mmCIF file of C-alpha atoms in Angstrom:
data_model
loop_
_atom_site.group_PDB
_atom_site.id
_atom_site.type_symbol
_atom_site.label_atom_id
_atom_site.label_comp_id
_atom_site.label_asym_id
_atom_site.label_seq_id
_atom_site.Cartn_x
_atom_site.Cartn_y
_atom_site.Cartn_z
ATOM 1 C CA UNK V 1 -36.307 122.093 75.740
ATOM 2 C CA UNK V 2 -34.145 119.840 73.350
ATOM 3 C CA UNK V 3 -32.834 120.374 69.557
ATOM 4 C CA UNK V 4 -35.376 117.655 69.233
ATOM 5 C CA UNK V 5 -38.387 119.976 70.281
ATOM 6 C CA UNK V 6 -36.746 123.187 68.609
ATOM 7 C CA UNK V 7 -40.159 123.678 67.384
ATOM 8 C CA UNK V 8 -43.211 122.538 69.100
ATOM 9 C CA UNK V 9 -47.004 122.508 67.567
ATOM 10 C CA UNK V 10 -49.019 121.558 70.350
ATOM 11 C CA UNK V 11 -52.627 121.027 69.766
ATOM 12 C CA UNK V 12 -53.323 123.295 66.835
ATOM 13 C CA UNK V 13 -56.289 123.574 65.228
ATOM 14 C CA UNK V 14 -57.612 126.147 62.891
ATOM 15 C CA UNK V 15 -61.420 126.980 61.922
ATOM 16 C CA UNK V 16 -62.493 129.062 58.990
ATOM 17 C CA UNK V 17 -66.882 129.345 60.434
ATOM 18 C CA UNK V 18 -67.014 125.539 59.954
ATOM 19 C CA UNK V 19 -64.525 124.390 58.410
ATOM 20 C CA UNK V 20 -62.091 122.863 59.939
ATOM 21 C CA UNK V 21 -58.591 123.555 58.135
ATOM 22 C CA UNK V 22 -56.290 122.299 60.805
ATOM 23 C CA UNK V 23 -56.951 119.688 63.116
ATOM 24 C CA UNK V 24 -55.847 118.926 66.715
ATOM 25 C CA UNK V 25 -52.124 119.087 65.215
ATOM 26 C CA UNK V 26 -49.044 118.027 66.954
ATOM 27 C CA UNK V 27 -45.588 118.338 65.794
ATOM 28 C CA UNK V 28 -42.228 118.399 67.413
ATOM 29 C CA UNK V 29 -39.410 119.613 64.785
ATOM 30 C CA UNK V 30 -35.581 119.621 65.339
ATOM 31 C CA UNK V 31 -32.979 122.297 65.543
ATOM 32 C CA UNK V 32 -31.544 121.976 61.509
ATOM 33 C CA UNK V 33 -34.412 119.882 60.500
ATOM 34 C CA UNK V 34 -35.503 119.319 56.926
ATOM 35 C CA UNK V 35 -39.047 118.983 57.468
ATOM 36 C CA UNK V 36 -41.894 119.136 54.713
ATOM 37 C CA UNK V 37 -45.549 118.853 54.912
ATOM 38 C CA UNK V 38 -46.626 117.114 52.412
ATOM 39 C CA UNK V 39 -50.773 116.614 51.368
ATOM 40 C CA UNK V 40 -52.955 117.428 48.535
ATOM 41 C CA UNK V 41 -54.566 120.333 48.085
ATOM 42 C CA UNK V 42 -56.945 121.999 50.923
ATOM 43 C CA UNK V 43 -55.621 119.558 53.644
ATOM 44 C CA UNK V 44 -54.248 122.149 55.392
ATOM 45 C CA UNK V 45 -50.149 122.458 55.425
ATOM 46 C CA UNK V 46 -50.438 125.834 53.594
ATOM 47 C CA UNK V 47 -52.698 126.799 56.476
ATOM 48 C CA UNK V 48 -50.543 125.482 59.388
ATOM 49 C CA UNK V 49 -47.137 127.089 57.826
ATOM 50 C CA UNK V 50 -48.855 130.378 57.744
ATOM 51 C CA UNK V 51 -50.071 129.683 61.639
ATOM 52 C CA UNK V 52 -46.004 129.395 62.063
ATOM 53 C CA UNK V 53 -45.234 132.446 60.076
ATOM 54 C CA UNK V 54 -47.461 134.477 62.059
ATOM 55 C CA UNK V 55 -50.076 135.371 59.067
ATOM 56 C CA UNK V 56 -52.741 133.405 60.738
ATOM 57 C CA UNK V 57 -53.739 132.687 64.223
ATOM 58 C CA UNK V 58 -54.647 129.720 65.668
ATOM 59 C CA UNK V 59 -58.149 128.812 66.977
ATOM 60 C CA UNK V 60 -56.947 126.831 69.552
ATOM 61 C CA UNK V 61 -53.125 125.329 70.491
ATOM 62 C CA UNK V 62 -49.806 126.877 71.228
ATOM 63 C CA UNK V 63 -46.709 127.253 68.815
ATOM 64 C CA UNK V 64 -43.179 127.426 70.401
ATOM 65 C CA UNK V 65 -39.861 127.961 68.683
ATOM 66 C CA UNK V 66 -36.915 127.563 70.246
ATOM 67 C CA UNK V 67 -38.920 127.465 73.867
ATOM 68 C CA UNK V 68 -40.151 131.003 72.974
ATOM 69 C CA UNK V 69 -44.138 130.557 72.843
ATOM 70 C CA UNK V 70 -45.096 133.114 69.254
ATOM 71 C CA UNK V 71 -48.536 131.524 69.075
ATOM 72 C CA UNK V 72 -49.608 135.655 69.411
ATOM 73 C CA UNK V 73 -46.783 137.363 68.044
ATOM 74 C CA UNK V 74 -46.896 138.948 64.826
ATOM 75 C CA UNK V 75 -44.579 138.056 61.875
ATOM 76 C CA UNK V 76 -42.173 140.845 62.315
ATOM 77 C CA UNK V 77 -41.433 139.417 65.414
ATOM 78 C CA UNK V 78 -40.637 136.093 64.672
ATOM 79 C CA UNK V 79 -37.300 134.768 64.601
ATOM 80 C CA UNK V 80 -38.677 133.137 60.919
ATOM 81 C CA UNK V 81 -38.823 133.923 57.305
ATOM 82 C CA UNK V 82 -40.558 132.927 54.311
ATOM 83 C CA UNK V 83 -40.161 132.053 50.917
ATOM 84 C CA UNK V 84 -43.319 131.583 48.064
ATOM 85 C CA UNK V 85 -44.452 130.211 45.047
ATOM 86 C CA UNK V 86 -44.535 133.608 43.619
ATOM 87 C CA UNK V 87 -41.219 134.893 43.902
ATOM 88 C CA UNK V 88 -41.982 138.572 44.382
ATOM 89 C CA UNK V 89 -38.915 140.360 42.991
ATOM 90 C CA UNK V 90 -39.357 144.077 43.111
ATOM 91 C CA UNK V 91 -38.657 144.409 38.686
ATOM 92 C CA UNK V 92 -37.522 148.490 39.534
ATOM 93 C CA UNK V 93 -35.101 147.634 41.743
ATOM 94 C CA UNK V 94 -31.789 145.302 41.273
ATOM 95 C CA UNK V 95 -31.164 142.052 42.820
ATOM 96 C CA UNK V 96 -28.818 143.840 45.543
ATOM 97 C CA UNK V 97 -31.538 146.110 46.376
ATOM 98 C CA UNK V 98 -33.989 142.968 46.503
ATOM 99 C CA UNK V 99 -31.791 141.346 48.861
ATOM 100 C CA UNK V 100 -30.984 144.486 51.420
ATOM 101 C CA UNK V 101 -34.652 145.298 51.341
ATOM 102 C CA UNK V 102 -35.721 143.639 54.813
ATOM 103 C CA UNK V 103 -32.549 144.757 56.066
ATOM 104 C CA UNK V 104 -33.501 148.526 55.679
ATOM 105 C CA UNK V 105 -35.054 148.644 59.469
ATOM 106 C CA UNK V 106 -32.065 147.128 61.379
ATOM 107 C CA UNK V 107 -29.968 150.054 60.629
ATOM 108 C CA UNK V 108 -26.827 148.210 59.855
ATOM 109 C CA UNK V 109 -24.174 150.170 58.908
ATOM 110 C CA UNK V 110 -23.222 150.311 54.957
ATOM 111 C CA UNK V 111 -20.313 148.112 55.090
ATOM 112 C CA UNK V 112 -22.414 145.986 57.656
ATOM 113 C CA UNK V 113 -25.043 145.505 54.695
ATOM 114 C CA UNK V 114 -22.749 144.487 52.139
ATOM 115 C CA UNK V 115 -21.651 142.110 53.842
ATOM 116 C CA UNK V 116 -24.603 140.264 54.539
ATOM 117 C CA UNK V 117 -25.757 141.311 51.111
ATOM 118 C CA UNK V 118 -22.762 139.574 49.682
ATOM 119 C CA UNK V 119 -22.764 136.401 52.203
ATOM 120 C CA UNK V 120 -26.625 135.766 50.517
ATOM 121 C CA UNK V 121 -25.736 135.841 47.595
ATOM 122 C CA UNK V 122 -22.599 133.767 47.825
ATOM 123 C CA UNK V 123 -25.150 130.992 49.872
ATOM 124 C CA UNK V 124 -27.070 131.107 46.953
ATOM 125 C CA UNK V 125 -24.197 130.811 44.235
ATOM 126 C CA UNK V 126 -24.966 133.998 42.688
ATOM 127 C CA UNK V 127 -21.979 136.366 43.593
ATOM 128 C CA UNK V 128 -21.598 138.987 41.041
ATOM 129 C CA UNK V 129 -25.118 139.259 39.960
ATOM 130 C CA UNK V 130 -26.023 142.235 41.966
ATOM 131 C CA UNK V 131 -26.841 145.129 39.634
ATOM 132 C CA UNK V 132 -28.735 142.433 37.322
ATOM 133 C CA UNK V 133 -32.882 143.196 37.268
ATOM 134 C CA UNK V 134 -35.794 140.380 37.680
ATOM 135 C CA UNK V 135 -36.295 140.379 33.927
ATOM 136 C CA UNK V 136 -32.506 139.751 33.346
ATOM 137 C CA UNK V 137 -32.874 136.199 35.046
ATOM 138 C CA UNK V 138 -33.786 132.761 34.601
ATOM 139 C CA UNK V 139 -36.581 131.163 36.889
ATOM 140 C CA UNK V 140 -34.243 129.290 38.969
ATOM 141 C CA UNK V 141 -32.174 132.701 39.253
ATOM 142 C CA UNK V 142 -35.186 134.310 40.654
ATOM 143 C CA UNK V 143 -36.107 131.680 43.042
ATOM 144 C CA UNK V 144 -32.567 131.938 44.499
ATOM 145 C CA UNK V 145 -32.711 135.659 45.008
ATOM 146 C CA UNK V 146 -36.015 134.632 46.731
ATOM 147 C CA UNK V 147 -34.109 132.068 48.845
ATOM 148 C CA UNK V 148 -31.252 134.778 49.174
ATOM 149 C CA UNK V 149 -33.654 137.906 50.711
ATOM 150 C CA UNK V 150 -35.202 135.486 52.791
ATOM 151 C CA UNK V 151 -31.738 134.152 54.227
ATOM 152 C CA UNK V 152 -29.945 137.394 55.039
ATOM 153 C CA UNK V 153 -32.312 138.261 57.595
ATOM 154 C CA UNK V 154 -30.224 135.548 59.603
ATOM 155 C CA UNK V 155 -34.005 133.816 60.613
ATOM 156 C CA UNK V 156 -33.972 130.389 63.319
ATOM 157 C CA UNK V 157 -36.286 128.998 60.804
ATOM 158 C CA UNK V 158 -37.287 129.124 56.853
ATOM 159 C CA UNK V 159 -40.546 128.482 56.159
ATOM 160 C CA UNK V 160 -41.347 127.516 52.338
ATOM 161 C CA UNK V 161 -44.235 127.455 50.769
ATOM 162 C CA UNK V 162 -44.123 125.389 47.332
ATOM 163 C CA UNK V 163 -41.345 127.418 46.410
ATOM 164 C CA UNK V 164 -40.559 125.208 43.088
ATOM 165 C CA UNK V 165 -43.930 125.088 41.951
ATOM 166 C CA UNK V 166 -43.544 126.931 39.139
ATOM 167 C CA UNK V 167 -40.615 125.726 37.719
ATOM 168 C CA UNK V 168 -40.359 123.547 34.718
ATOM 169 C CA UNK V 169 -39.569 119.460 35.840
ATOM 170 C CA UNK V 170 -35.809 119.569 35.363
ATOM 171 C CA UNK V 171 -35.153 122.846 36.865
ATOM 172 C CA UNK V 172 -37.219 121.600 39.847
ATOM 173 C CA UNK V 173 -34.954 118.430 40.252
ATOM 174 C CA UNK V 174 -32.415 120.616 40.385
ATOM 175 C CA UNK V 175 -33.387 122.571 42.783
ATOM 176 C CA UNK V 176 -34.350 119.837 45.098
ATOM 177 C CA UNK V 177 -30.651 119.254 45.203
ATOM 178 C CA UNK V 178 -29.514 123.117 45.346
ATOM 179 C CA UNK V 179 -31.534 123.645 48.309
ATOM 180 C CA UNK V 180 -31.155 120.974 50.145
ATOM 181 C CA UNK V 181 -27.299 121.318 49.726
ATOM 182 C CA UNK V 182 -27.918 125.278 50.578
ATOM 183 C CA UNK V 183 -29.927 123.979 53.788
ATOM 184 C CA UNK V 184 -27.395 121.857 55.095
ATOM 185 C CA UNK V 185 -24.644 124.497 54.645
ATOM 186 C CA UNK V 186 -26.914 127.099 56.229
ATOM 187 C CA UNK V 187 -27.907 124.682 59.476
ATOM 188 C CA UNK V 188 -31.473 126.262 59.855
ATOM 189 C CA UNK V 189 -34.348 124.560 60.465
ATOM 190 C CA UNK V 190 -36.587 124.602 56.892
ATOM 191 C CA UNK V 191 -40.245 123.800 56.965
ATOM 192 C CA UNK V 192 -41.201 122.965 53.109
ATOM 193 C CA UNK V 193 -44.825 122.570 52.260
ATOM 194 C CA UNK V 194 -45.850 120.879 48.841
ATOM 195 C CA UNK V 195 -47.885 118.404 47.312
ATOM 196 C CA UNK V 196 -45.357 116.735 45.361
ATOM 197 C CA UNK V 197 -44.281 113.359 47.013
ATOM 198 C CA UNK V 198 -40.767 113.503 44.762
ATOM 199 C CA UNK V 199 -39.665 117.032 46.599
ATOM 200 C CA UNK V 200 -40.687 115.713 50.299
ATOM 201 C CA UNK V 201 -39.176 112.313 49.718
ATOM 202 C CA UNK V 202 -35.978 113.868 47.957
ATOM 203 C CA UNK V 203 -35.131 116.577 50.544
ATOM 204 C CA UNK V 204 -36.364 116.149 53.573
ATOM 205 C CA UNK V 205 -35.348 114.537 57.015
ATOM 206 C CA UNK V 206 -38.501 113.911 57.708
ATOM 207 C CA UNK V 207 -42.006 114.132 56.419
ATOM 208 C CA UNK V 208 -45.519 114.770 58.067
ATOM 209 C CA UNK V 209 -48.300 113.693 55.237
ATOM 210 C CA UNK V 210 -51.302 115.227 55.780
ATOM 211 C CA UNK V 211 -54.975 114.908 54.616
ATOM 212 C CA UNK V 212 -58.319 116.550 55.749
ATOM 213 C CA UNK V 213 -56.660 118.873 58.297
ATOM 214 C CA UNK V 214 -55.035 116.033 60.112
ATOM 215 C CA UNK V 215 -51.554 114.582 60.449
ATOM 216 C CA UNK V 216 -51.619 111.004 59.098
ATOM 217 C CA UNK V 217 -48.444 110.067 59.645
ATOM 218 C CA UNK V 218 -44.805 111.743 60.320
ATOM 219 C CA UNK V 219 -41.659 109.658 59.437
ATOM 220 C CA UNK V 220 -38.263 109.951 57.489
ATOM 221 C CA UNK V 221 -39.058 109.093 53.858
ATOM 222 C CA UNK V 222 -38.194 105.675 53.762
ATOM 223 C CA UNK V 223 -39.803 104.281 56.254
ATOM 224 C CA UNK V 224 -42.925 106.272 55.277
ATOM 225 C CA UNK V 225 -42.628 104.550 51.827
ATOM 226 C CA UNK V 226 -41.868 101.243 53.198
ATOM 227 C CA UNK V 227 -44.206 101.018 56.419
ATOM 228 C CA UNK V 228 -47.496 103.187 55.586
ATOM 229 C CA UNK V 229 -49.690 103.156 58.665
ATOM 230 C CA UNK V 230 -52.854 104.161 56.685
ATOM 231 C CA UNK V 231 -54.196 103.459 53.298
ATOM 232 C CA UNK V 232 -53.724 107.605 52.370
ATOM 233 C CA UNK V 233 -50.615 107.415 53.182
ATOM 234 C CA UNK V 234 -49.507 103.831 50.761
ATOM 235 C CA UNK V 235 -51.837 105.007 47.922
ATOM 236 C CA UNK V 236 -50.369 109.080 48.034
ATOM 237 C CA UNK V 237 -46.741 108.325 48.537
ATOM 238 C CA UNK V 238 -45.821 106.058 45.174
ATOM 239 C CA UNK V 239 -47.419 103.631 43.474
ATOM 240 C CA UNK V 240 -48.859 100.530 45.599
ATOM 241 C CA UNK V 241 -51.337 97.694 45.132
ATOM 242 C CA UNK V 242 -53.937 97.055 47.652
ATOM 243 C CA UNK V 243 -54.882 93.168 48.289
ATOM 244 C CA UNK V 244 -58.385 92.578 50.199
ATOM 245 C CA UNK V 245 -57.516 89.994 53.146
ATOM 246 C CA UNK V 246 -58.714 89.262 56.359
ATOM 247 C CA UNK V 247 -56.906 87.817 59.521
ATOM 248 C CA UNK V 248 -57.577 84.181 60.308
ATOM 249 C CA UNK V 249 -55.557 83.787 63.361
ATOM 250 C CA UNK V 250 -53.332 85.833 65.961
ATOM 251 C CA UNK V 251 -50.266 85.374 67.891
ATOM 252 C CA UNK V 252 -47.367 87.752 69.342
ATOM 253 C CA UNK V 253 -45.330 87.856 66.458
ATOM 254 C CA UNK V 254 -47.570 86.773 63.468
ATOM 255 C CA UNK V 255 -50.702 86.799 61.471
ATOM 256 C CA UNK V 256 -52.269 84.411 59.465
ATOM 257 C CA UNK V 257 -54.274 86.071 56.473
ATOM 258 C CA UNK V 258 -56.185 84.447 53.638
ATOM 259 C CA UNK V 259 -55.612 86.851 50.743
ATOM 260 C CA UNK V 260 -58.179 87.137 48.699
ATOM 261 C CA UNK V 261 -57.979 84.550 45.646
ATOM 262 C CA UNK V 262 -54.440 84.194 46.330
ATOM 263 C CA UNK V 263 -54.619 81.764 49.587
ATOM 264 C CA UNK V 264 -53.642 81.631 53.011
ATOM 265 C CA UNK V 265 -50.165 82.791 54.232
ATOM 266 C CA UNK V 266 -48.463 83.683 57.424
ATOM 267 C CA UNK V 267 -47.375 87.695 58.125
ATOM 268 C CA UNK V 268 -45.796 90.020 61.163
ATOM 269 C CA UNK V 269 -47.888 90.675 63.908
ATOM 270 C CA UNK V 270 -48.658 94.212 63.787
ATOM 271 C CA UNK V 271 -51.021 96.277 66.814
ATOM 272 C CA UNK V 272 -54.281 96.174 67.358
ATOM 273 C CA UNK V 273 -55.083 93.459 64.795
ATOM 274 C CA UNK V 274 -58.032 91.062 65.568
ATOM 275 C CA UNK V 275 -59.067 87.596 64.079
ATOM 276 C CA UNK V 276 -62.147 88.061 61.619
ATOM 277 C CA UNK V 277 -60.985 91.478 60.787
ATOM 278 C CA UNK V 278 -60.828 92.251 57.137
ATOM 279 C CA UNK V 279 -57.500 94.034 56.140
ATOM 280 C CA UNK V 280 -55.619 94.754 53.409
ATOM 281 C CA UNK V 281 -51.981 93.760 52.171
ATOM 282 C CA UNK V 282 -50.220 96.342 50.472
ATOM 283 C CA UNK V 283 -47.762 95.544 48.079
ATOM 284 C CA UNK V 284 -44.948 97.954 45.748
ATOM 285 C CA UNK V 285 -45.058 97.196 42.258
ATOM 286 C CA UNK V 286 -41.110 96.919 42.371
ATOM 287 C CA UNK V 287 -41.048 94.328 44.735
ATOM 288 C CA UNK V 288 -43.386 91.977 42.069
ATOM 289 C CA UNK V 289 -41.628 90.318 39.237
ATOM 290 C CA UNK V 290 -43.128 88.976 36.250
ATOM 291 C CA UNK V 291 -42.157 85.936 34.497
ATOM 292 C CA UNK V 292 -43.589 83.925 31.460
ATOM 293 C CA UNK V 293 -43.528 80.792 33.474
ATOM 294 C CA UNK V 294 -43.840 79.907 37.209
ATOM 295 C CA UNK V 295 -40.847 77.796 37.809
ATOM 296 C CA UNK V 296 -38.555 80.916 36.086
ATOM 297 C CA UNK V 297 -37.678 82.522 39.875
ATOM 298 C CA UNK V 298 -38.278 81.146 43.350
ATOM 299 C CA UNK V 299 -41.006 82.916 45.358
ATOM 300 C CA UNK V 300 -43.067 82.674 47.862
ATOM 301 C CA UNK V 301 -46.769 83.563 46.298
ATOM 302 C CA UNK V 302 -47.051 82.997 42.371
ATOM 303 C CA UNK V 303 -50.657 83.257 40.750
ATOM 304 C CA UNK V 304 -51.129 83.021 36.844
ATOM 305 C CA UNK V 305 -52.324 86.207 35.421
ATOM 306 C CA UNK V 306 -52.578 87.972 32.235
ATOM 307 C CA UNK V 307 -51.146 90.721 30.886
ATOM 308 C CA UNK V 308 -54.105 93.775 30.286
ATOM 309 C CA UNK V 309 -51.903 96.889 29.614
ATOM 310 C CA UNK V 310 -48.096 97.679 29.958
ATOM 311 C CA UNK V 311 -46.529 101.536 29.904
ATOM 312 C CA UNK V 312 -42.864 102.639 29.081
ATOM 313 C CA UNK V 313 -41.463 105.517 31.001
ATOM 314 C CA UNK V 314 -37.381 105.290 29.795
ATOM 315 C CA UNK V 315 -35.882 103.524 32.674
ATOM 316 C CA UNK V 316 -38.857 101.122 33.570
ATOM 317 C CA UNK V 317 -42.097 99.495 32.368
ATOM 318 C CA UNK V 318 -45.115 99.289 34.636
ATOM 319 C CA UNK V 319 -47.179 96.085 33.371
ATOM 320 C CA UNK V 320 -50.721 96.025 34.635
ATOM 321 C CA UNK V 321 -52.372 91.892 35.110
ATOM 322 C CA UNK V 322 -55.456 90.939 36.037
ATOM 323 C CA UNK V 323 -55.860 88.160 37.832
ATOM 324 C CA UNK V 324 -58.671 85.594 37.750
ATOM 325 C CA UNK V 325 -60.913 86.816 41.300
ATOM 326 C CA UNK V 326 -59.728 89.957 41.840
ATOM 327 C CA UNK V 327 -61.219 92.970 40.691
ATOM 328 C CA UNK V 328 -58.043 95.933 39.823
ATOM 329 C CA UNK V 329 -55.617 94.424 37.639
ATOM 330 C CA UNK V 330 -51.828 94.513 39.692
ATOM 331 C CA UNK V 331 -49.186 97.201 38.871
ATOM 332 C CA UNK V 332 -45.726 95.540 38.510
ATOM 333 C CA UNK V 333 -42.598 98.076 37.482
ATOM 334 C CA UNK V 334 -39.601 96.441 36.128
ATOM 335 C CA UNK V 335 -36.486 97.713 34.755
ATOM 336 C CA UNK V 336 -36.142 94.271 32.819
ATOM 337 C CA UNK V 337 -36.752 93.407 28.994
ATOM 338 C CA UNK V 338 -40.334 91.631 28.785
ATOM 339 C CA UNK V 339 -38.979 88.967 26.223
ATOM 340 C CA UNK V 340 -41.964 87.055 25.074
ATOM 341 C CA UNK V 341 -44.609 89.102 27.728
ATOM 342 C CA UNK V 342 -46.761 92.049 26.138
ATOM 343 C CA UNK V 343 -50.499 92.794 26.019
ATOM 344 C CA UNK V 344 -52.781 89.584 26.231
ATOM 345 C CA UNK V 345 -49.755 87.556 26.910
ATOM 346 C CA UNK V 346 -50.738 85.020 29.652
ATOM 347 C CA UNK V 347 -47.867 85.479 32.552
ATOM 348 C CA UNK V 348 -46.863 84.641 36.427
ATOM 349 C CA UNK V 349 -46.436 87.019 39.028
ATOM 350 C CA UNK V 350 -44.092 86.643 42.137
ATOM 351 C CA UNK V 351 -44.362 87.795 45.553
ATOM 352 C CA UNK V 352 -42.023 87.266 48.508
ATOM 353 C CA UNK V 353 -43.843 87.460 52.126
ATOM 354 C CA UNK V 354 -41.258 89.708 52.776
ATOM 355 C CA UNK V 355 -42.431 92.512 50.785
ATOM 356 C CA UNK V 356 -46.217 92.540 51.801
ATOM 357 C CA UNK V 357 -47.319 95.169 54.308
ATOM 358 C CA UNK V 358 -50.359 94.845 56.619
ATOM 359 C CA UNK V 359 -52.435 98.132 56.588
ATOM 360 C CA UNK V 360 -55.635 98.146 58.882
ATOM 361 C CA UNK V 361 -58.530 100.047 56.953
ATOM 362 C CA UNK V 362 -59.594 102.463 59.156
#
């Protein structure tokens, strides 16, 4: 077995009587991978991480880590570890006690368990805050001494479990960065479940999105921002407008679509598209520009519209135009001053071929 296929899911589904909570799911992760499953709530990645940790079985599939098969092993015997939302720091005992606590069975000699005691710690950035107590620190504090117990055990394999959940926004940026610096120092494999887009896309090597118990679609983040393969996956990862088309005419390497009120243009190919078939082209609202008039930029699509709503959030604007024919008004973000463009204010919008993605409905 490879690095590539440190960890293998093969065919894993889970049933709860009938409900299906994980479906037919197959995953190959890499030795030192960032990986994160990423899906809204009761699709199923809490479900599958705990089938990894060894808290629940599978109903059917095999899971193999590091070419070991664990699918019936129990958690103690598992060369992984994990970390949770709720921190659970012991409040009676000190941090150094926290962090020795799994240690207690290996019978490691004293010196032995400082060590490792003090190597966590150091991983973590929080040398010298051993005889502190769970009330004496901040909630970033805590979720390192999480991080730092679940480290010393020395696992293959982290498994996390919406660790920053409960941290306010800018503590939870900066732990994005803390631990994916930590994870790259470290060189384990980490396995990050959440539902926030912004911590998948930030940390991780590569992301599986999932919805319904199924795996949608598994890709580093840019490409899964740039190249959805499913409408889940464009409308839950960012902001994206969806234009009805359908596909007049087929060739190797293009596709000619008639956009709906927009016109006729010519796209790349992309599989198992058919003439007739109704699609849609996906667009980013950063890609669009707005002007007051159409000969202001050079583009390749640009439809009068008018301006129905527009929302400042610091760094950019999103401005939200309806155009004549088409029913959801289109979500443009710009970083640029609107001079002479706010509500009711009659506008262009631009769109370069370039930027439109074909996404098959079903």
């Amino acid at each position: 077995m490879s690095d590539k296929e440190f960890i293998k899911i093969k065919n894993v589904s889970k049933k709860f009587d009938d409900v299906v909570a994980v479906d037919d799911v197959n995953i190959d992760i890499a030795k030192g991978e960032f990986f994160s499953l990423l899906g809204p709530s009761g699709c199923g990645k809490t479900t599958l991480l705990r089938i990894l940790a060894g808290f629940e079985y599978p109903s059917f599939g095999k899971v193999l880590i590091d070419n070991i098969d664990v699918t019936d092993i129990t958690p103690n015997l598992r060369p992984t570890n994990m970390v949770f939302q709720n921190y659970a720091i012991f409040p009676h005992i000190n941090v150094k006690r926290n962090i020795e606590f799994g240690l207690r069975k290996e019978k490691l000699s004293r010196e032995e368990l400082n060590q490792r005691v003090n190597d966590a710690l150091k991983m973590v950035q929080l040398e010298g805050y051993e005889d502190r107590f769970s009330n004496q620190l901040s909630g970033g504090q805590r979720q390192r001494i999480a991080l730092a117990r679940a480290l010393v055990k020395q696992p293959k394999v982290l498994l996390l479990d919406e660790p920053l959940g409960a941290l306010d926004k800018k503590l939870r940026e900066e732990m994005q960065l803390e631990l994916r610096k930590l994870q790259r120092s470290v060189g384990i494999t980490f396995i990050f479940v959440t539902h926030d887009q912004e911590e998948a896309m930030t940390m991780s090597d590569r992301v599986a999105v999932m919805n319904k118990g199924q795996i949608l679609q598994i890709s580093p983040p840019k490409d899964l921002y740039n190249n959805p393969k499913n409408l889940f996956v464009g409308d839950f990862i960012g902001q994206i407008n969806f234009l009805e088309s359908e596909v007049k005419s087929v060739d190797q390497q293009n596709v000619k679509v008639s956009i709906k009120n927009l016109g006729d243009y010519t796209l790349t190919y992309i599989d198992n598209i058919n003439q007739g078939e109704s699609i849609v082209c996906a667009i980013r609202p950063e890609t669009i520009q707005i002007t007051k008039n159409n000969d202001q930029i050079k583009s390749d699509i640009s439809v009068k519209g008018k301006i129905s709503n527009t929302s400042f959030y610091g760094n950019m604007t999103y401005v939200y135009v309806e155009i004549e024919g088409i029913k959801k008004p289109l979500m443009i973000s710009t970083s640029d001053p609107l001079e002479g463009l706010t509500y009711n204010s009659d506008c262009f919008i631009n769109i370069n071929l370039k930027d439109i993605r074909l996404i098959k409905k079903n």
